Tab-separated table of C-alpha atoms in Angstrom:
chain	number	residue	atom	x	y	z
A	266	UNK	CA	0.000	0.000	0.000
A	267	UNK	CA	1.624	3.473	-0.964
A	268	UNK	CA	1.930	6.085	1.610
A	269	UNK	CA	-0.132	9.261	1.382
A	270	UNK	CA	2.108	11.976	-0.377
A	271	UNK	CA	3.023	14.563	1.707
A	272	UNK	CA	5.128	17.222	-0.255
A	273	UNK	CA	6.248	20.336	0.376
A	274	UNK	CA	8.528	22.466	-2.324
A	275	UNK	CA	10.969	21.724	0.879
A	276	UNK	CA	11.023	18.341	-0.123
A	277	UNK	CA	13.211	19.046	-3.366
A	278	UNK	CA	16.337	20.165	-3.938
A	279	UNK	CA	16.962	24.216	-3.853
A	280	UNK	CA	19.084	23.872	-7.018
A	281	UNK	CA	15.991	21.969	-8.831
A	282	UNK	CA	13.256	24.557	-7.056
A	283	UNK	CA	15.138	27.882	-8.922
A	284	UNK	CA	15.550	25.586	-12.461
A	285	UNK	CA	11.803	24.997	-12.126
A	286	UNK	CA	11.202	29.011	-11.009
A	287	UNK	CA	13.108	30.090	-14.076
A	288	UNK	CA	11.347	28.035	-16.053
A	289	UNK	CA	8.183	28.800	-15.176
A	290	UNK	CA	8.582	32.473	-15.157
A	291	UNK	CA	9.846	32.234	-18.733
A	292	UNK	CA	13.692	33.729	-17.446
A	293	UNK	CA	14.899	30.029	-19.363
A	294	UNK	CA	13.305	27.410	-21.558
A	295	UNK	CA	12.800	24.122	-21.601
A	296	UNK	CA	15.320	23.201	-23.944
A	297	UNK	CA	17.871	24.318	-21.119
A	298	UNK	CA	17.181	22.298	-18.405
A	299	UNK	CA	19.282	20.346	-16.484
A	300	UNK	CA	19.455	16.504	-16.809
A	301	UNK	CA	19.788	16.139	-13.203
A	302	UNK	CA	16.905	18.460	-11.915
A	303	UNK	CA	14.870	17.077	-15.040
A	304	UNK	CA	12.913	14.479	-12.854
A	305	UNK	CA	12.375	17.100	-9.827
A	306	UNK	CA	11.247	20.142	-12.077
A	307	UNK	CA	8.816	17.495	-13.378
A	308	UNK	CA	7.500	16.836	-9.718
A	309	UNK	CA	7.903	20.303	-8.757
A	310	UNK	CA	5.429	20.643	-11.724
A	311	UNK	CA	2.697	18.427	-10.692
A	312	UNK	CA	2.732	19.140	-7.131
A	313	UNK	CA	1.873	22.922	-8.232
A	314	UNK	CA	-0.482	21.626	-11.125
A	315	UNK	CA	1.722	24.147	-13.711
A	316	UNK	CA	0.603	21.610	-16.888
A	317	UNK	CA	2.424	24.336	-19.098
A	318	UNK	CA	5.283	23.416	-17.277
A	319	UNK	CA	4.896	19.550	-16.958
A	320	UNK	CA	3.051	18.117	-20.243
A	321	UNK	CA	6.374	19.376	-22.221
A	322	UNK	CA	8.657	18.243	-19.169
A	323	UNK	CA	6.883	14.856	-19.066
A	324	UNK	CA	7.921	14.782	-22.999
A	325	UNK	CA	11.050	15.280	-22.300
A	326	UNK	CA	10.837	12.275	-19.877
A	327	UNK	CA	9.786	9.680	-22.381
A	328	UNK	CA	12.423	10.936	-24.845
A	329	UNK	CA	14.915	10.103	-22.364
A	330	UNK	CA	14.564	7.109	-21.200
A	331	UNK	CA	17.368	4.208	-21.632
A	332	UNK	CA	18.448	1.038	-19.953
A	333	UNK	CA	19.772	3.130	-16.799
A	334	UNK	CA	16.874	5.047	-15.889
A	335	UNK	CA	14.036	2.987	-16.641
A	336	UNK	CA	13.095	1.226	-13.911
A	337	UNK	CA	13.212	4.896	-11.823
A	338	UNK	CA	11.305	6.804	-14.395
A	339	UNK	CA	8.191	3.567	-14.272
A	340	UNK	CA	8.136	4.346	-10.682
A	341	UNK	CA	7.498	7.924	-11.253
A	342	UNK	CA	5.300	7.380	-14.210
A	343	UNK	CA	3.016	4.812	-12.025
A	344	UNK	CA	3.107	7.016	-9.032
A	345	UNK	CA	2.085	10.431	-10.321
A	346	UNK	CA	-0.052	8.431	-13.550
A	347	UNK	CA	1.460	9.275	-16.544
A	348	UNK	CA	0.903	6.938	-18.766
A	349	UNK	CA	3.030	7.299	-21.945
A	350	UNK	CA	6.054	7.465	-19.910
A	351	UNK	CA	4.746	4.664	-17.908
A	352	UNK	CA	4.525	2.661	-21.296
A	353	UNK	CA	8.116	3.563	-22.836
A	354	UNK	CA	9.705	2.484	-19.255
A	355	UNK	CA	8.118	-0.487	-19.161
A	356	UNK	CA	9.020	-1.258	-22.761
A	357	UNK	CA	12.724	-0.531	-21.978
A	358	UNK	CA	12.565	-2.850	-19.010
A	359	UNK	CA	11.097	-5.455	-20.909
A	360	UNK	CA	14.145	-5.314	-23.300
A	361	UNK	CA	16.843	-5.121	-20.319
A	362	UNK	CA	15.209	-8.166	-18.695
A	363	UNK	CA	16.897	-10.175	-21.997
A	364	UNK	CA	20.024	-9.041	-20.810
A	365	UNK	CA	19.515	-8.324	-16.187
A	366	UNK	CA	17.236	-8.904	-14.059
A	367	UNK	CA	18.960	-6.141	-11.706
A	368	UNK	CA	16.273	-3.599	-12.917
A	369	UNK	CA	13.751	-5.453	-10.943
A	370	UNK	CA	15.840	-5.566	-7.471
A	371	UNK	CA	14.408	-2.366	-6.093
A	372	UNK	CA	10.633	-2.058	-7.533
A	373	UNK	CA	7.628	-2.074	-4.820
A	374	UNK	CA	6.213	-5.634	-4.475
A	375	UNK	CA	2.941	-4.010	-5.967
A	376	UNK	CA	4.808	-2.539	-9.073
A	377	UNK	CA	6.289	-5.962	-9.726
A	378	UNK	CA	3.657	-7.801	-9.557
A	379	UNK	CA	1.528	-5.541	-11.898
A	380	UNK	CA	4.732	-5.844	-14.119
A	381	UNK	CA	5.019	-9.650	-14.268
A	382	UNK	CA	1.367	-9.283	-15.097
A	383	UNK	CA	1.649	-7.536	-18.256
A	384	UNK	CA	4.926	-9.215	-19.355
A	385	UNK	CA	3.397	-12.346	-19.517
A	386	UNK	CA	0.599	-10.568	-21.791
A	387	UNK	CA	2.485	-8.371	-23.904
A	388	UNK	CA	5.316	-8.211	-26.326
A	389	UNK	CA	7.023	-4.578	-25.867
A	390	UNK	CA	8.958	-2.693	-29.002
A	391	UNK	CA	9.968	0.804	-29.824
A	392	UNK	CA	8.783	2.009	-33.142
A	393	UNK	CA	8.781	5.205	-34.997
A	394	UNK	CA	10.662	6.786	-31.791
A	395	UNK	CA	7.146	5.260	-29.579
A	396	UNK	CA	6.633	2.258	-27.616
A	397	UNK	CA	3.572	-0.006	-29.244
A	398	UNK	CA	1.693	-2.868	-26.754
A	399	UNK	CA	0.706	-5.850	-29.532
A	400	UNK	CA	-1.987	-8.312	-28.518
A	401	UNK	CA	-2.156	-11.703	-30.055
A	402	UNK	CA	-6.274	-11.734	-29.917
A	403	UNK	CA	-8.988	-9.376	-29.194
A	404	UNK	CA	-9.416	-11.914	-25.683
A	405	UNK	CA	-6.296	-11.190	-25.172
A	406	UNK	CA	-6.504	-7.383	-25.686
A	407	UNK	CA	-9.896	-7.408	-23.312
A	408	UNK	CA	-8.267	-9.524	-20.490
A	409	UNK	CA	-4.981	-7.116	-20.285
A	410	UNK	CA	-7.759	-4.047	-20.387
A	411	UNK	CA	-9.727	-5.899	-17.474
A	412	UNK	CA	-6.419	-6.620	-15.540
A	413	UNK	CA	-5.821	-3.020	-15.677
A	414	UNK	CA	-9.126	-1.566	-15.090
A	415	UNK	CA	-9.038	-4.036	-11.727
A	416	UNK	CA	-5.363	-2.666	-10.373
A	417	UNK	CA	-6.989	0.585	-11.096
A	418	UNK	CA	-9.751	-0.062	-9.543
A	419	UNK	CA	-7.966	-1.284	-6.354
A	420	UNK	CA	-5.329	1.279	-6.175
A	421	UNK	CA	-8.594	3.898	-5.974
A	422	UNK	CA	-10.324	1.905	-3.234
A	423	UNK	CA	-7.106	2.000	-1.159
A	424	UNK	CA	-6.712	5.701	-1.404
A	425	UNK	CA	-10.167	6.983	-0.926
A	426	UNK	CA	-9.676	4.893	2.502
A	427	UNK	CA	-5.954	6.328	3.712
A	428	UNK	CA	-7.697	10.061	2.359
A	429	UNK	CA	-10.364	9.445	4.965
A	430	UNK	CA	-7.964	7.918	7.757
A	431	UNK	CA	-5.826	11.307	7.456
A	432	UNK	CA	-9.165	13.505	7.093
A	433	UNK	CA	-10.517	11.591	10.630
A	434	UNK	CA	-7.216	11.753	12.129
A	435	UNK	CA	-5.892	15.244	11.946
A	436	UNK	CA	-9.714	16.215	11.517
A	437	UNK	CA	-7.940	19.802	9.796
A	438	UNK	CA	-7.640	19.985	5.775
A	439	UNK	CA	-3.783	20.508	5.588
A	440	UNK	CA	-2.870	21.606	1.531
A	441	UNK	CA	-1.181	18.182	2.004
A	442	UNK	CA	-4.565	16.502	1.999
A	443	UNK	CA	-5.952	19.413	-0.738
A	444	UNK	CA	-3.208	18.122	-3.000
A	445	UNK	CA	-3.963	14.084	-2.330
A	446	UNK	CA	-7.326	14.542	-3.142
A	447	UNK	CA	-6.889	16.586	-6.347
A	448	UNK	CA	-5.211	13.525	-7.280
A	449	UNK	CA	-7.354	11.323	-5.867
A	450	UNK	CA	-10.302	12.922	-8.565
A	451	UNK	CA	-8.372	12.647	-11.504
A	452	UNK	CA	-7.687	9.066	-9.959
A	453	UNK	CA	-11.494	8.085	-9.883
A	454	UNK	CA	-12.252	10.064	-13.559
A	455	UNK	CA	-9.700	7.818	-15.217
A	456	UNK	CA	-10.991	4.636	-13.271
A	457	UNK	CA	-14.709	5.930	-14.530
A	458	UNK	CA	-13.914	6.867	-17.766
A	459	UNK	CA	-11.724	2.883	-17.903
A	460	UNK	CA	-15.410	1.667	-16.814
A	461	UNK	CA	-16.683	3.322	-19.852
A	462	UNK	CA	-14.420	2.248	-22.522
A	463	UNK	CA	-14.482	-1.072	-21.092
A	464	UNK	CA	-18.077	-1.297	-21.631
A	465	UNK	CA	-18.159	-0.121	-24.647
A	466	UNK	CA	-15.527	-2.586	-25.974
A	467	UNK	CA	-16.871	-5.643	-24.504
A	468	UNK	CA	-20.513	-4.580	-26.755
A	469	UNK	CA	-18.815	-4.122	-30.023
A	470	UNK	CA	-16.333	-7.348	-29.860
A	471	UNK	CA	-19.707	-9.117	-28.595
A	472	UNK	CA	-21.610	-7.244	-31.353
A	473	UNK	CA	-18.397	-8.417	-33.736
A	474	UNK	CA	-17.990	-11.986	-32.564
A	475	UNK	CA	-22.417	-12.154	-33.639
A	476	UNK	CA	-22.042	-11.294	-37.218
């Protein structure tokens, strides 16, 4: 079970806070940022919700990730829900796990588990400068869309509780909890809109498997 975030622009780096400020306030671009405060000024980003800031930065992100930095930038990618960068990661790490299986050694039990799932489903490659997920049947494709509806599904449940355990037990709102449950909507809009699409996929592969 994660633990609730609870950021502060303390919690970074003072070198990566003034990259991100001069960024921001349009004093330097994007193109000049820093490979080391790259990942920070990305966080800095979402904590503060600046999107002009982090869509580009996230961007950045996938276009940068190798062998080295994978199995970092998946935790990153599955902790603040980016998915694109989650995707490219996990694509690199299927292609180091050929080679090492080091790039396992320090994911969260959760993680790993939710990664053995999909490896055994999916065959990862980079194409055209993108990562592509291939599916050998339309069950396939439908289980691997249920399996991932159902982690979403259960990550959600598990934060809507620890949101309400820190709401009953300081009983004050901090900007802490503001934050966590900013996230926590987007969280339940993506598992909603999942619900949706899954729906509507299961009716016209039914619908196709009739005629």
């Amino acid at each position: 079970v994660r633990p609730p975030l609870d950021l502060s622009l303390e919690s970074f780096s003072q070198n990566a806070v003034q990259e991100f400020v001069t960024i921001a306030t349009g004093t330097d671009s994007l193109d000049t940022i820093s490979s080391e405060n790259a990942v920070e000024c990305c966080q800095i980003a979402h904590y503060l919700q600046c999107q002009y800031v982090l869509n580009p930065l996230v961007d950045i992100l996938i276009d940068a990730v190798d062998a080295t930095n994978c199995r970092s930038l998946l935790e990153l990618a599955d902790r603040l829900g980016f998915p694109l960068l989650f995707e490219r990661s996990l694509s690199h790490m299927m292609k180091s796990l050929e080679e090492t299986e080091c790039v396992w050694d320090d994911l969260s039990e959760e993680l790993r588990n939710r990664v053995n799932t999909m490896k055994a489903a999916i065959e990862s490659s980079i194409l055209a400068g993108k990562s592509r997920l291939y599916f050998g049947s339309i069950q396939e494709y439908l289980a691997m869309f249920a399996e991932t509806l159902r982690y979403h599904q259960e990550r959600l449940s598990d934060s809507k509780q620890r949101q309400t355990e820190e709401k009953t037990a300081h009983l004050v709102r901090s900007h802490a909890w503001e934050y966590n449950q900013q996230i926590l909507d987007r969280q339940e809009q993506q598992v909603q809109r999942m619900e949706m699409v899954m729906k509507k996929q299961r009716e016209i592969f039914s619908s196709k498997r009739r005629e």
